[in-house]
PDB file of C-alpha atoms in Angstrom:
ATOM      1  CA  UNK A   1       6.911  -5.964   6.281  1.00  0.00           C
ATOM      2  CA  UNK A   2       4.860  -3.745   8.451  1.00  0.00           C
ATOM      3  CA  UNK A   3       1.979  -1.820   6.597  1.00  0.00           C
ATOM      4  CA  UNK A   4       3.691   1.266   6.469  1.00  0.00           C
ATOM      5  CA  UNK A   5       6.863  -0.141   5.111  1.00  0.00           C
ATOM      6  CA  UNK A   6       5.260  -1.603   2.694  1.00  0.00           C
ATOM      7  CA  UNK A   7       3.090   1.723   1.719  1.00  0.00           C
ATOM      8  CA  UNK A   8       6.779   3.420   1.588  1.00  0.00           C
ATOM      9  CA  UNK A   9       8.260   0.561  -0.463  1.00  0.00           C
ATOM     10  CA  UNK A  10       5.455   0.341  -3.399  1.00  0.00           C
ATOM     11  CA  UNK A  11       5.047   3.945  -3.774  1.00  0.00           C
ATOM     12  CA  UNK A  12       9.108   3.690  -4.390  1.00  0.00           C
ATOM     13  CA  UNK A  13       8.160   1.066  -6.800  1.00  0.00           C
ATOM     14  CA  UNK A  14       9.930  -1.161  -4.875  1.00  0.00           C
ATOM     15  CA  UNK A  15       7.911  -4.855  -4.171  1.00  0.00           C
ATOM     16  CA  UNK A  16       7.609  -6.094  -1.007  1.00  0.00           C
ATOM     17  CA  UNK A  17       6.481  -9.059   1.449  1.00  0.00           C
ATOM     18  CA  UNK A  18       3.997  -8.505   3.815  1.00  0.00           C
ATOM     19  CA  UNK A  19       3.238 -10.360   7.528  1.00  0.00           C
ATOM     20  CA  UNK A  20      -0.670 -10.603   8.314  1.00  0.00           C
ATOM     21  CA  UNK A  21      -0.554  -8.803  11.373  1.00  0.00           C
ATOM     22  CA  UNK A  22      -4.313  -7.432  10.813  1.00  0.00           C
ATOM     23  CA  UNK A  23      -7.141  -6.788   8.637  1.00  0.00           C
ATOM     24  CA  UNK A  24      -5.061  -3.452   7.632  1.00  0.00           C
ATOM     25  CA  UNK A  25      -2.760  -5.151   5.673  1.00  0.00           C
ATOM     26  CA  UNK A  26      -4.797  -7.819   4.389  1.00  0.00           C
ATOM     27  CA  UNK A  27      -6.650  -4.798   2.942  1.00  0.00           C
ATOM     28  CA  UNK A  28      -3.897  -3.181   1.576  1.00  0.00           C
ATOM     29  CA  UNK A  29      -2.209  -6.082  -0.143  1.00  0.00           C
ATOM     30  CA  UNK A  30      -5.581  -6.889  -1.652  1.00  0.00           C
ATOM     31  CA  UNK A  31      -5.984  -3.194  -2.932  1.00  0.00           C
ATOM     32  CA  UNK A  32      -2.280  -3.779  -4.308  1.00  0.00           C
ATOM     33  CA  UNK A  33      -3.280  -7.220  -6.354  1.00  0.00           C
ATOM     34  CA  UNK A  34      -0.355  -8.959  -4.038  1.00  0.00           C
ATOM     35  CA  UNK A  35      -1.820 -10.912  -1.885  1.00  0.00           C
ATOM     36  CA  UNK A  36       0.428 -13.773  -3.300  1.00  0.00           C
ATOM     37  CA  UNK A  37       3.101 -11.880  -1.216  1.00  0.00           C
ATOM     38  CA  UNK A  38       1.232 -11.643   2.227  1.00  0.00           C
ATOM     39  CA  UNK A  39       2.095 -14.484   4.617  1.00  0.00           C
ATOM     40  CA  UNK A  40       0.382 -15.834   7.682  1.00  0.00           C
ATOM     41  CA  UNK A  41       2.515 -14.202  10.920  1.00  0.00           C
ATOM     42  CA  UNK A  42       3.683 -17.888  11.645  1.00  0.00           C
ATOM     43  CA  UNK A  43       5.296 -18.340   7.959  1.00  0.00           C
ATOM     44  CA  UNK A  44       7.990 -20.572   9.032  1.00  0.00           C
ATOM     45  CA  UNK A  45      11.085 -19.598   7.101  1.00  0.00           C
ATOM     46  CA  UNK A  46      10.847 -21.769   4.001  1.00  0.00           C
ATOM     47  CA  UNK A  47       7.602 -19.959   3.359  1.00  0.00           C
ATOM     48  CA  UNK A  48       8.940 -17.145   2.947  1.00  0.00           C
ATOM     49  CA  UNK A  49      12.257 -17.748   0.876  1.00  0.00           C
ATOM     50  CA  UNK A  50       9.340 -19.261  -1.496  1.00  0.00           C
ATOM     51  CA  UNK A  51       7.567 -16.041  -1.230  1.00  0.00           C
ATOM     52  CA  UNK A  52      10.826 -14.263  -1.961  1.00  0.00           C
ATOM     53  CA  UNK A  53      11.784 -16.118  -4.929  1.00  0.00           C
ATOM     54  CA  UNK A  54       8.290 -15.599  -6.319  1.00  0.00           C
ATOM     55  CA  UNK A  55       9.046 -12.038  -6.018  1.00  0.00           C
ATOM     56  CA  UNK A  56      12.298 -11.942  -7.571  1.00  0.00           C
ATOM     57  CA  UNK A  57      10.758 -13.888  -9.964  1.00  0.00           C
ATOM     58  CA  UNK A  58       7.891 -11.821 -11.068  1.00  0.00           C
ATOM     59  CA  UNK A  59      10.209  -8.605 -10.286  1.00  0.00           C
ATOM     60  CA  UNK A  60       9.341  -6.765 -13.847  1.00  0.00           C
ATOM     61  CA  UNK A  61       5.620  -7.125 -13.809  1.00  0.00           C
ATOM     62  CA  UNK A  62       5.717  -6.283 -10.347  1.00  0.00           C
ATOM     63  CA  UNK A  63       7.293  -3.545 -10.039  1.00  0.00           C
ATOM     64  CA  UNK A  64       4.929  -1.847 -13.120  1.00  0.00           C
ATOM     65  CA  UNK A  65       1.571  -3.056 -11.311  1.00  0.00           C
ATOM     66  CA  UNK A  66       2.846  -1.571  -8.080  1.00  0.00           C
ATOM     67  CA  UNK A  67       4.011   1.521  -9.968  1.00  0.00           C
ATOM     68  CA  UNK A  68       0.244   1.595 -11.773  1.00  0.00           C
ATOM     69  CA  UNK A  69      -1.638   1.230  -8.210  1.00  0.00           C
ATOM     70  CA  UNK A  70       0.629   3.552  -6.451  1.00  0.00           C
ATOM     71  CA  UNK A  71      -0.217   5.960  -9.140  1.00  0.00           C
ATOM     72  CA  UNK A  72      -4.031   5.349  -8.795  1.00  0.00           C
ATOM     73  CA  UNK A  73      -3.943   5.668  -5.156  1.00  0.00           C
ATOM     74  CA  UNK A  74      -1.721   8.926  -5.315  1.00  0.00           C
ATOM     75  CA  UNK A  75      -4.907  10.591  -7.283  1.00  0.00           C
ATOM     76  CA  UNK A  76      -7.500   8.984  -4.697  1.00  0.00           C
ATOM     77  CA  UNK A  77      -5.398  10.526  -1.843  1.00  0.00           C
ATOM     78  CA  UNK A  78      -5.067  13.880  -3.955  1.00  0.00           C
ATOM     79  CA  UNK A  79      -8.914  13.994  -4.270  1.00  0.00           C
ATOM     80  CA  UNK A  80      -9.397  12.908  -0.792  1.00  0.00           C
ATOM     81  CA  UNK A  81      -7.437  15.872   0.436  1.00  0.00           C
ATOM     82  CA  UNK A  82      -8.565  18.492  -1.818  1.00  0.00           C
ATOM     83  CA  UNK A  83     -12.468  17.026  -0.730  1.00  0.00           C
ATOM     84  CA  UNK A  84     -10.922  17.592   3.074  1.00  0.00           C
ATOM     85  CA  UNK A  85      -9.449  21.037   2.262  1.00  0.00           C
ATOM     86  CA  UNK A  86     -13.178  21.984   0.640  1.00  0.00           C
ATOM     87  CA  UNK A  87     -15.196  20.769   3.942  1.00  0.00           C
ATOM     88  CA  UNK A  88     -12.736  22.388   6.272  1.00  0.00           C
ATOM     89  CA  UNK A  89     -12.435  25.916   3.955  1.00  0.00           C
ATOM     90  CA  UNK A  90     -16.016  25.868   4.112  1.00  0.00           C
ATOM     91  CA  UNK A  91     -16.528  24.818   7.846  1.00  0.00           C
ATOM     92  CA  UNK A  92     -14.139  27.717   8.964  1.00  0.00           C
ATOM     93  CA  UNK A  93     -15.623  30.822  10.501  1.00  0.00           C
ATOM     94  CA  UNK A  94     -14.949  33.623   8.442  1.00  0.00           C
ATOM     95  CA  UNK A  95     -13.182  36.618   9.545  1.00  0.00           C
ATOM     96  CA  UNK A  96     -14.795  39.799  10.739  1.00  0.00           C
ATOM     97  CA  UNK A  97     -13.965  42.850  11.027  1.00  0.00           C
TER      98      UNK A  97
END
């Protein structure tokens, strides 16, 4: 999968395989503890029915890591906001009148 289909698809709780495309997803997978589910681009086709089994394989304890890092990143991207919504509050002119 792409990086955002995969973002989508974990924060559904729903496991995925990922194609390294770039350094994004690399990065992402690693945050996720899957890297055992990111393939080289090239992954001829038995790789990744081996992949795929793995998955359906390891579906249960999966599914509740993704649904524990989803959760951890949901709060990170909560307090990144609200740390946005601060700088820009404060960084606003104020009105007069």
């Amino acid at each position: 999968m792409r990086l955002h289909a995969s973002i989508v698809a974990n924060t559904c709780g729903v496991p995925s395989l990922g194609l390294d495309y770039n350094e994004k997803i690399a990065a992402y997978y690693e945050q996720m503890n899957r890297k055992q589910y990111l393939l080289p681009l090239d992954s001829e086709s038995e790789r990744i029915a081996e992949a795929f089994a793995l998955m359906e394989e390891c579906r249960e304890a999966d599914i509740a890591s993704i649904n524990l890092r989803a959760s951890t990143n949901r709060l990170l991207a909560m307090e990144a906001f609200d740390a946005f919504e601060r700088i820009v509050h404060n960084a606003s002119p104020q009105p007069t009148h």
